[in-house]
PDB file of C-alpha atoms and ligand atoms in Angstrom:
ATOM      1  CA  MET A   1       8.359  -6.044 -20.205  1.00 98.00           C
ATOM      2  CA  LYS A   2       8.083  -8.733 -17.574  1.00 98.00           C
ATOM      3  CA  ILE A   3       4.998  -7.839 -15.525  1.00 99.00           C
ATOM      4  CA  LEU A   4       3.816  -9.409 -12.256  1.00 98.00           C
ATOM      5  CA  VAL A   5       0.026  -9.187 -11.814  1.00 98.00           C
ATOM      6  CA  VAL A   6      -1.237 -10.005  -8.308  1.00 98.00           C
ATOM      7  CA  GLY A   7      -4.922 -10.935  -8.436  1.00 98.00           C
ATOM      8  CA  ALA A   8      -4.672 -11.963 -12.074  1.00 98.00           C
ATOM      9  CA  SER A   9      -7.640 -14.371 -12.066  1.00 98.00           C
ATOM     10  CA  GLY A  10     -10.297 -11.905 -10.860  1.00 98.00           C
ATOM     11  CA  THR A  11     -12.771  -9.759 -12.787  1.00 98.00           C
ATOM     12  CA  LEU A  12     -10.321  -6.869 -12.975  1.00 98.00           C
ATOM     13  CA  GLY A  13      -7.192  -9.007 -13.090  1.00 98.00           C
ATOM     14  CA  SER A  14      -8.404 -11.027 -16.096  1.00 98.00           C
ATOM     15  CA  ALA A  15      -9.085  -7.827 -18.048  1.00 98.00           C
ATOM     16  CA  VAL A  16      -5.700  -6.363 -17.123  1.00 99.00           C
ATOM     17  CA  VAL A  17      -3.914  -9.573 -18.103  1.00 98.00           C
ATOM     18  CA  ALA A  18      -5.823  -9.648 -21.421  1.00 98.00           C
ATOM     19  CA  GLU A  19      -4.695  -6.075 -22.169  1.00 98.00           C
ATOM     20  CA  LEU A  20      -1.063  -6.325 -21.061  1.00 98.00           C
ATOM     21  CA  SER A  21      -0.322  -9.831 -22.344  1.00 98.00           C
ATOM     22  CA  LYS A  22      -0.827  -8.589 -25.939  1.00 98.00           C
ATOM     23  CA  ARG A  23       2.559  -6.881 -25.657  1.00 98.00           C
ATOM     24  CA  HIS A  24       4.328  -8.208 -22.544  1.00 98.00           C
ATOM     25  CA  ASP A  25       5.228 -11.315 -20.543  1.00 98.00           C
ATOM     26  CA  VAL A  26       2.738 -11.534 -17.680  1.00 98.00           C
ATOM     27  CA  ILE A  27       3.284 -13.563 -14.511  1.00 98.00           C
ATOM     28  CA  SER A  28      -0.038 -14.334 -12.806  1.00 98.00           C
ATOM     29  CA  ALA A  29      -0.163 -14.486  -9.008  1.00 98.00           C
ATOM     30  CA  SER A  30      -2.919 -15.067  -6.458  1.00 98.00           C
ATOM     31  CA  ARG A  31      -3.747 -17.581  -3.734  1.00 98.00           C
ATOM     32  CA  SER A  32      -4.520 -20.196  -6.410  1.00 97.00           C
ATOM     33  CA  GLY A  33      -2.523 -18.765  -9.347  1.00 92.00           C
ATOM     34  CA  ASP A  34       0.553 -19.959 -11.264  1.00 90.00           C
ATOM     35  CA  VAL A  35       2.565 -18.158  -8.599  1.00 98.00           C
ATOM     36  CA  LYS A  36       1.020 -18.500  -5.133  1.00 98.00           C
ATOM     37  CA  VAL A  37       0.684 -15.532  -2.769  1.00 98.00           C
ATOM     38  CA  ASP A  38      -1.595 -14.441   0.035  1.00 98.00           C
ATOM     39  CA  VAL A  39      -1.210 -10.676   0.259  1.00 98.00           C
ATOM     40  CA  LYS A  40      -2.469 -10.620   3.860  1.00 98.00           C
ATOM     41  CA  ASP A  41       0.784 -12.344   4.831  1.00 98.00           C
ATOM     42  CA  ALA A  42       3.991 -10.297   4.455  1.00 97.00           C
ATOM     43  CA  ALA A  43       6.078 -13.500   4.521  1.00 98.00           C
ATOM     44  CA  SER A  44       4.057 -14.878   1.605  1.00 98.00           C
ATOM     45  CA  ILE A  45       4.782 -11.687  -0.402  1.00 98.00           C
ATOM     46  CA  LYS A  46       8.513 -12.101   0.307  1.00 98.00           C
ATOM     47  CA  ALA A  47       8.377 -15.746  -0.793  1.00 98.00           C
ATOM     48  CA  MET A  48       6.602 -14.746  -4.023  1.00 98.00           C
ATOM     49  CA  PHE A  49       9.336 -12.261  -4.960  1.00 98.00           C
ATOM     50  CA  ALA A  50      12.068 -14.751  -4.088  1.00 98.00           C
ATOM     51  CA  GLU A  51      10.402 -17.135  -6.571  1.00 98.00           C
ATOM     52  CA  VAL A  52       9.675 -14.589  -9.329  1.00 98.00           C
ATOM     53  CA  GLY A  53      12.845 -12.467  -9.160  1.00 98.00           C
ATOM     54  CA  LYS A  54      13.300  -9.143 -10.973  1.00 98.00           C
ATOM     55  CA  VAL A  55      10.452  -7.645 -13.014  1.00 99.00           C
ATOM     56  CA  ASP A  56       9.741  -4.420 -14.909  1.00 99.00           C
ATOM     57  CA  ALA A  57       6.263  -3.746 -13.520  1.00 99.00           C
ATOM     58  CA  ILE A  58       4.202  -4.861 -10.527  1.00 99.00           C
ATOM     59  CA  VAL A  59       0.435  -4.588 -10.822  1.00 99.00           C
ATOM     60  CA  PHE A  60      -2.129  -5.216  -8.080  1.00 98.00           C
ATOM     61  CA  THR A  61      -5.682  -6.216  -9.050  1.00 98.00           C
ATOM     62  CA  ALA A  62      -6.801  -8.018  -5.855  1.00 98.00           C
ATOM     63  CA  GLY A  63      -8.034  -6.404  -2.622  1.00 98.00           C
ATOM     64  CA  LYS A  64     -10.896  -7.179  -0.273  1.00 98.00           C
ATOM     65  CA  ALA A  65     -12.894  -4.813   1.971  1.00 98.00           C
ATOM     66  CA  HIS A  66     -15.893  -5.342   4.252  1.00 98.00           C
ATOM     67  CA  PHE A  67     -19.250  -3.905   3.167  1.00 97.00           C
ATOM     68  CA  GLY A  68     -21.638  -3.285   6.064  1.00 97.00           C
ATOM     69  CA  PRO A  69     -23.312  -0.464   8.027  1.00 98.00           C
ATOM     70  CA  LEU A  70     -21.203   1.759  10.243  1.00 98.00           C
ATOM     71  CA  SER A  71     -23.511   0.952  13.164  1.00 98.00           C
ATOM     72  CA  ALA A  72     -22.450  -2.706  12.976  1.00 98.00           C
ATOM     73  CA  MET A  73     -18.773  -2.074  12.264  1.00 98.00           C
ATOM     74  CA  THR A  74     -16.180  -3.549  14.627  1.00 98.00           C
ATOM     75  CA  PRO A  75     -12.386  -3.241  14.765  1.00 98.00           C
ATOM     76  CA  GLU A  76     -12.160  -6.765  13.346  1.00 98.00           C
ATOM     77  CA  LEU A  77     -14.400  -5.887  10.388  1.00 98.00           C
ATOM     78  CA  MET A  78     -12.370  -2.723   9.742  1.00 98.00           C
ATOM     79  CA  ASP A  79      -9.273  -4.928   9.695  1.00 98.00           C
ATOM     80  CA  VAL A  80     -10.674  -6.845   6.707  1.00 98.00           C
ATOM     81  CA  GLY A  81      -9.871  -4.018   4.302  1.00 98.00           C
ATOM     82  CA  ILE A  82      -6.869  -2.728   6.224  1.00 98.00           C
ATOM     83  CA  LYS A  83      -5.050  -6.081   6.297  1.00 98.00           C
ATOM     84  CA  ASP A  84      -6.030  -7.194   2.786  1.00 98.00           C
ATOM     85  CA  LYS A  85      -6.508  -4.346   0.290  1.00 98.00           C
ATOM     86  CA  LEU A  86      -4.468  -1.676   2.099  1.00 99.00           C
ATOM     87  CA  MET A  87      -1.525  -3.446   3.757  1.00 98.00           C
ATOM     88  CA  GLY A  88      -1.439  -6.080   1.019  1.00 98.00           C
ATOM     89  CA  GLN A  89      -0.554  -3.311  -1.432  1.00 98.00           C
ATOM     90  CA  VAL A  90       1.699  -1.362   0.945  1.00 98.00           C
ATOM     91  CA  ASN A  91       3.685  -4.520   1.720  1.00 98.00           C
ATOM     92  CA  LEU A  92       3.860  -5.343  -1.988  1.00 98.00           C
ATOM     93  CA  VAL A  93       5.581  -1.981  -2.510  1.00 99.00           C
ATOM     94  CA  LEU A  94       7.851  -2.279   0.551  1.00 98.00           C
ATOM     95  CA  THR A  95       9.125  -5.692  -0.512  1.00 98.00           C
ATOM     96  CA  GLY A  96       8.725  -5.313  -4.266  1.00 98.00           C
ATOM     97  CA  THR A  97      10.837  -2.178  -4.735  1.00 98.00           C
ATOM     98  CA  GLU A  98      14.133  -4.084  -4.680  1.00 98.00           C
ATOM     99  CA  TYR A  99      12.730  -6.556  -7.228  1.00 98.00           C
ATOM    100  CA  LEU A 100      11.844  -3.820  -9.745  1.00 98.00           C
ATOM    101  CA  ASN A 101      14.339  -3.043 -12.478  1.00 98.00           C
ATOM    102  CA  ASP A 102      15.442   0.606 -12.858  1.00 98.00           C
ATOM    103  CA  GLY A 103      12.576   2.698 -14.270  1.00 98.00           C
ATOM    104  CA  GLY A 104      10.017   0.038 -13.307  1.00 98.00           C
ATOM    105  CA  SER A 105       6.553   0.749 -11.962  1.00 99.00           C
ATOM    106  CA  PHE A 106       3.900  -0.142  -9.434  1.00 99.00           C
ATOM    107  CA  THR A 107       0.218   0.152 -10.321  1.00 99.00           C
ATOM    108  CA  LEU A 108      -2.107  -0.202  -7.344  1.00 99.00           C
ATOM    109  CA  VAL A 109      -5.894  -0.315  -7.184  1.00 99.00           C
ATOM    110  CA  SER A 110      -8.149   1.896  -5.041  1.00 98.00           C
ATOM    111  CA  GLY A 111     -11.710   2.861  -6.001  1.00 98.00           C
ATOM    112  CA  ILE A 112     -14.336   5.591  -6.339  1.00 98.00           C
ATOM    113  CA  LEU A 113     -15.489   5.182  -2.719  1.00 98.00           C
ATOM    114  CA  ALA A 114     -12.379   7.105  -1.630  1.00 98.00           C
ATOM    115  CA  THR A 115     -14.268  10.310  -2.418  1.00 98.00           C
ATOM    116  CA  GLU A 116     -17.832   9.252  -3.391  1.00 98.00           C
ATOM    117  CA  PRO A 117     -19.344   7.511  -0.364  1.00 97.00           C
ATOM    118  CA  ILE A 118     -22.154   4.959  -0.308  1.00 98.00           C
ATOM    119  CA  LYS A 119     -24.013   3.432   2.617  1.00 97.00           C
ATOM    120  CA  ALA A 120     -22.145   0.432   4.046  1.00 97.00           C
ATOM    121  CA  GLY A 121     -18.931   1.618   2.402  1.00 98.00           C
ATOM    122  CA  THR A 122     -16.829   3.008   5.272  1.00 98.00           C
ATOM    123  CA  ASN A 123     -14.238   0.210   5.225  1.00 98.00           C
ATOM    124  CA  ALA A 124     -13.753   0.479   1.459  1.00 98.00           C
ATOM    125  CA  SER A 125     -13.644   4.303   1.599  1.00 98.00           C
ATOM    126  CA  LEU A 126     -11.073   4.168   4.397  1.00 98.00           C
ATOM    127  CA  VAL A 127      -8.690   1.881   2.551  1.00 98.00           C
ATOM    128  CA  ASN A 128      -9.193   3.443  -0.899  1.00 98.00           C
ATOM    129  CA  GLY A 129      -8.385   6.901   0.467  1.00 99.00           C
ATOM    130  CA  ALA A 130      -5.315   5.560   2.246  1.00 99.00           C
ATOM    131  CA  ILE A 131      -4.075   3.842  -0.917  1.00 99.00           C
ATOM    132  CA  ASP A 132      -4.423   7.068  -2.933  1.00 99.00           C
ATOM    133  CA  SER A 133      -2.513   9.015  -0.249  1.00 99.00           C
ATOM    134  CA  PHE A 134       0.188   6.332  -0.056  1.00 99.00           C
ATOM    135  CA  VAL A 135       0.693   6.497  -3.831  1.00 99.00           C
ATOM    136  CA  VAL A 136       1.224  10.265  -4.010  1.00 98.00           C
ATOM    137  CA  ALA A 137       3.620  10.135  -1.037  1.00 99.00           C
ATOM    138  CA  ALA A 138       5.608   7.075  -2.140  1.00 99.00           C
ATOM    139  CA  ALA A 139       6.031   8.551  -5.632  1.00 99.00           C
ATOM    140  CA  ILE A 140       8.402  11.265  -4.372  1.00 98.00           C
ATOM    141  CA  GLU A 141      10.619   8.797  -2.489  1.00 98.00           C
ATOM    142  CA  LEU A 142      10.937   5.734  -4.700  1.00 98.00           C
ATOM    143  CA  PRO A 143      14.510   5.223  -5.998  1.00 98.00           C
ATOM    144  CA  ARG A 144      16.028   4.471  -9.437  1.00 98.00           C
ATOM    145  CA  GLY A 145      13.261   6.111 -11.481  1.00 98.00           C
ATOM    146  CA  ILE A 146      10.643   3.712 -10.169  1.00 99.00           C
ATOM    147  CA  ARG A 147       7.100   5.023 -10.706  1.00 99.00           C
ATOM    148  CA  ILE A 148       3.892   4.380  -8.756  1.00 99.00           C
ATOM    149  CA  ASN A 149       0.244   5.104  -9.656  1.00 99.00           C
ATOM    150  CA  ALA A 150      -3.197   3.897  -8.636  1.00 99.00           C
ATOM    151  CA  VAL A 151      -6.291   3.175 -10.695  1.00 99.00           C
ATOM    152  CA  SER A 152      -9.514   4.301  -9.037  1.00 98.00           C
ATOM    153  CA  ALA A 153     -12.624   3.125 -10.870  1.00 98.00           C
ATOM    154  CA  THR A 154     -16.341   3.201 -10.326  1.00 98.00           C
ATOM    155  CA  VAL A 155     -18.278  -0.080 -10.160  1.00 98.00           C
ATOM    156  CA  PHE A 156     -17.618  -2.494 -13.059  1.00 98.00           C
ATOM    157  CA  GLU A 157     -20.466  -3.539 -15.389  1.00 98.00           C
ATOM    158  CA  GLU A 158     -19.354  -7.139 -14.826  1.00 98.00           C
ATOM    159  CA  ALA A 159     -19.797  -6.766 -11.035  1.00 97.00           C
ATOM    160  CA  MET A 160     -23.261  -5.163 -11.056  1.00 96.00           C
ATOM    161  CA  GLU A 161     -25.050  -8.383 -10.175  1.00 95.00           C
ATOM    162  CA  HIS A 162     -23.206  -8.402  -6.850  1.00 94.00           C
ATOM    163  CA  TYR A 163     -22.548  -4.707  -6.181  1.00 94.00           C
ATOM    164  CA  GLY A 164     -25.552  -3.124  -7.983  1.00 94.00           C
ATOM    165  CA  PRO A 165     -27.645  -2.655  -4.814  1.00 94.00           C
ATOM    166  CA  PHE A 166     -24.784  -0.724  -3.194  1.00 95.00           C
ATOM    167  CA  PHE A 167     -24.210   1.541  -6.210  1.00 96.00           C
ATOM    168  CA  ARG A 168     -27.654   2.848  -7.179  1.00 95.00           C
ATOM    169  CA  GLY A 169     -27.279   5.831  -9.535  1.00 95.00           C
ATOM    170  CA  PHE A 170     -23.648   5.095 -10.377  1.00 97.00           C
ATOM    171  CA  LYS A 171     -22.945   4.503 -14.075  1.00 97.00           C
ATOM    172  CA  PRO A 172     -20.943   1.250 -14.329  1.00 98.00           C
ATOM    173  CA  VAL A 173     -17.949   0.955 -16.651  1.00 98.00           C
ATOM    174  CA  PRO A 174     -16.816  -2.082 -18.668  1.00 98.00           C
ATOM    175  CA  VAL A 175     -13.846  -3.611 -16.878  1.00 98.00           C
ATOM    176  CA  ALA A 176     -11.907  -3.512 -20.179  1.00 98.00           C
ATOM    177  CA  ASP A 177     -11.955   0.306 -19.898  1.00 98.00           C
ATOM    178  CA  VAL A 178     -10.465   0.040 -16.417  1.00 98.00           C
ATOM    179  CA  ALA A 179      -7.738  -2.203 -17.817  1.00 99.00           C
ATOM    180  CA  LEU A 180      -6.750   0.606 -20.219  1.00 98.00           C
ATOM    181  CA  ALA A 181      -5.934   2.815 -17.222  1.00 98.00           C
ATOM    182  CA  PHE A 182      -3.572   0.081 -15.986  1.00 99.00           C
ATOM    183  CA  SER A 183      -1.971   0.100 -19.434  1.00 98.00           C
ATOM    184  CA  ARG A 184      -1.483   3.900 -19.239  1.00 98.00           C
ATOM    185  CA  SER A 185       0.171   3.521 -15.863  1.00 99.00           C
ATOM    186  CA  VAL A 186       2.430   0.593 -16.783  1.00 99.00           C
ATOM    187  CA  GLU A 187       3.319   1.675 -20.324  1.00 98.00           C
ATOM    188  CA  GLY A 188       3.324   5.444 -19.813  1.00 98.00           C
ATOM    189  CA  ALA A 189       5.670   7.790 -17.949  1.00 98.00           C
ATOM    190  CA  THR A 190       3.432   9.220 -15.215  1.00 98.00           C
ATOM    191  CA  THR A 191       4.056   8.845 -11.506  1.00 98.00           C
ATOM    192  CA  GLY A 192       2.117   9.787  -8.386  1.00 99.00           C
ATOM    193  CA  LYS A 193      -1.166   9.839 -10.295  1.00 98.00           C
ATOM    194  CA  ILE A 194      -4.587   8.441  -9.422  1.00 98.00           C
ATOM    195  CA  PHE A 195      -6.113   7.363 -12.754  1.00 98.00           C
ATOM    196  CA  LYS A 196      -9.862   7.882 -12.278  1.00 98.00           C
ATOM    197  CA  VAL A 197     -12.175   5.784 -14.461  1.00 98.00           C
ATOM    198  CA  GLY A 198     -15.921   6.338 -14.709  1.00 97.00           C
ATOM    199  CA  TYR A 199     -16.242   9.238 -12.269  1.00 96.00           C
ATOM    200  CA  VAL A 200     -19.171  11.519 -13.162  1.00 83.00           C
TER     201      VAL A 200
HETATM  202  N1  NAP B   1     -15.779  -4.979  -8.673  1.00 50.80           N
HETATM  203  C1  NAP B   1     -15.906  -3.669  -8.863  1.00 50.80           C
HETATM  204  O1  NAP B   1     -16.919  -3.169  -9.371  1.00 50.80           O
HETATM  205  C2  NAP B   1     -14.772  -2.775  -8.470  1.00 50.80           C
HETATM  206  C3  NAP B   1     -14.828  -1.393  -8.759  1.00 50.80           C
HETATM  207  C4  NAP B   1     -13.754  -0.577  -8.413  1.00 50.80           C
HETATM  208  C5  NAP B   1     -12.640  -1.141  -7.797  1.00 50.80           C
HETATM  209  N2  NAP B   1     -12.613  -2.485  -7.547  1.00 50.80           N
HETATM  210  C6  NAP B   1     -11.438  -3.047  -6.904  1.00 50.80           C
HETATM  211  O2  NAP B   1     -10.769  -3.889  -7.836  1.00 50.80           O
HETATM  212  C7  NAP B   1     -10.106  -4.935  -7.129  1.00 50.80           C
HETATM  213  C8  NAP B   1     -10.448  -6.276  -7.763  1.00 50.80           C
HETATM  214  O3  NAP B   1     -11.840  -6.465  -7.716  1.00 50.80           O
HETATM  215  P1  NAP B   1     -12.511  -7.694  -8.501  1.00 50.80           P
HETATM  216  O4  NAP B   1     -13.967  -7.419  -8.495  1.00 50.80           O
HETATM  217  O5  NAP B   1     -11.811  -7.927  -9.797  1.00 50.80           O
HETATM  218  O6  NAP B   1     -12.194  -8.898  -7.492  1.00 50.80           O
HETATM  219  P2  NAP B   1     -12.369 -10.472  -7.723  1.00 50.80           P
HETATM  220  O7  NAP B   1     -13.039 -10.755  -9.020  1.00 50.80           O
HETATM  221  O8  NAP B   1     -12.934 -11.029  -6.471  1.00 50.80           O
HETATM  222  O9  NAP B   1     -10.853 -11.001  -7.874  1.00 50.80           O
HETATM  223  C9  NAP B   1      -9.955 -10.989  -6.806  1.00 50.80           C
HETATM  224  C10 NAP B   1      -8.600 -11.523  -7.277  1.00 50.80           C
HETATM  225  O10 NAP B   1      -7.665 -11.406  -6.206  1.00 50.80           O
HETATM  226  C11 NAP B   1      -7.187 -12.694  -5.830  1.00 50.80           C
HETATM  227  N3  NAP B   1      -7.095 -12.683  -4.347  1.00 50.80           N
HETATM  228  C12 NAP B   1      -8.109 -12.604  -3.445  1.00 50.80           C
HETATM  229  N4  NAP B   1      -7.623 -12.587  -2.194  1.00 50.80           N
HETATM  230  C13 NAP B   1      -6.263 -12.660  -2.327  1.00 50.80           C
HETATM  231  C14 NAP B   1      -5.189 -12.690  -1.382  1.00 50.80           C
HETATM  232  N5  NAP B   1      -5.418 -12.630  -0.060  1.00 50.80           N
HETATM  233  N6  NAP B   1      -3.924 -12.765  -1.845  1.00 50.80           N
HETATM  234  C15 NAP B   1      -3.688 -12.824  -3.174  1.00 50.80           C
HETATM  235  N7  NAP B   1      -4.636 -12.782  -4.110  1.00 50.80           N
HETATM  236  C16 NAP B   1      -5.926 -12.710  -3.679  1.00 50.80           C
HETATM  237  C17 NAP B   1      -8.209 -13.699  -6.381  1.00 50.80           C
HETATM  238  O11 NAP B   1      -7.633 -14.947  -6.707  1.00 50.80           O
HETATM  239  P3  NAP B   1      -7.468 -16.160  -5.634  1.00 50.80           P
HETATM  240  O12 NAP B   1      -8.845 -16.484  -5.135  1.00 50.80           O
HETATM  241  O13 NAP B   1      -6.797 -17.236  -6.418  1.00 50.80           O
HETATM  242  O14 NAP B   1      -6.561 -15.632  -4.543  1.00 50.80           O
HETATM  243  C18 NAP B   1      -8.604 -12.985  -7.667  1.00 50.80           C
HETATM  244  O15 NAP B   1      -7.591 -13.193  -8.654  1.00 50.80           O
HETATM  245  C19 NAP B   1     -10.519  -4.804  -5.647  1.00 50.80           C
HETATM  246  O16 NAP B   1      -9.512  -4.088  -4.946  1.00 50.80           O
HETATM  247  C20 NAP B   1     -11.775  -3.958  -5.721  1.00 50.80           C
HETATM  248  O17 NAP B   1     -12.016  -3.202  -4.553  1.00 50.80           O
HETATM  249  C21 NAP B   1     -13.620  -3.293  -7.885  1.00 50.80           C
END
């Protein structure tokens, strides 16, 4: 398969590329990647697809949200996750559908905060929940046998130095295990599923 990975250079993206590139041709995209894209900008997503052309799978491993207390939250801070992690992925699907070959797939990324809240996590919970809902709804409307799933993981072992203080009591998972869920989505037959990794 020819697989486009958006966010390929990150902690998650590197693990997903390592897993999928064993068997497939992977195109790496990000703001500074082989293929350049800024997912906050719908025009940039369109330009990326015009450059890359048709693919068999589109995988998203980027996505930013704002971490901070609800008492200090502002509309602008809420927009951080909405414009980047949420609408970045929604716009990837809206534009990317016509660039997927028949029977192709989208694999999006959400996260455990959709249903397991932490302090300072409202922006991430908001967008993760919306992504999961978008996936189950889009799955019943996508044409030509195109599938869509999301991977929703707990905190990664590799990210504990940064996120550890937010996730006290959560058992981290190796990011390579999270990459296996992306493999199940891309190389399997399921659609409309949220692959949960490391929930306890
Ligand atoms: N870290 C965790 O423990 C954890 C747990 C569960 C879920 N997640 C989710 O997994 C996803 C990836 O997290 P991560 O920790 O792997 O992130 P990361 O290491 O910061 O990597 C982010 C990747 O996205 C790219 N990127 C950033 N902004 C972009 C933009 N506007 N347009 C295009 N590409 C962009 C970056 O490359 P460039 O700088 O070149 O653009 C990089 O490749 C996020 O959605 C996160 O919420 C993370």
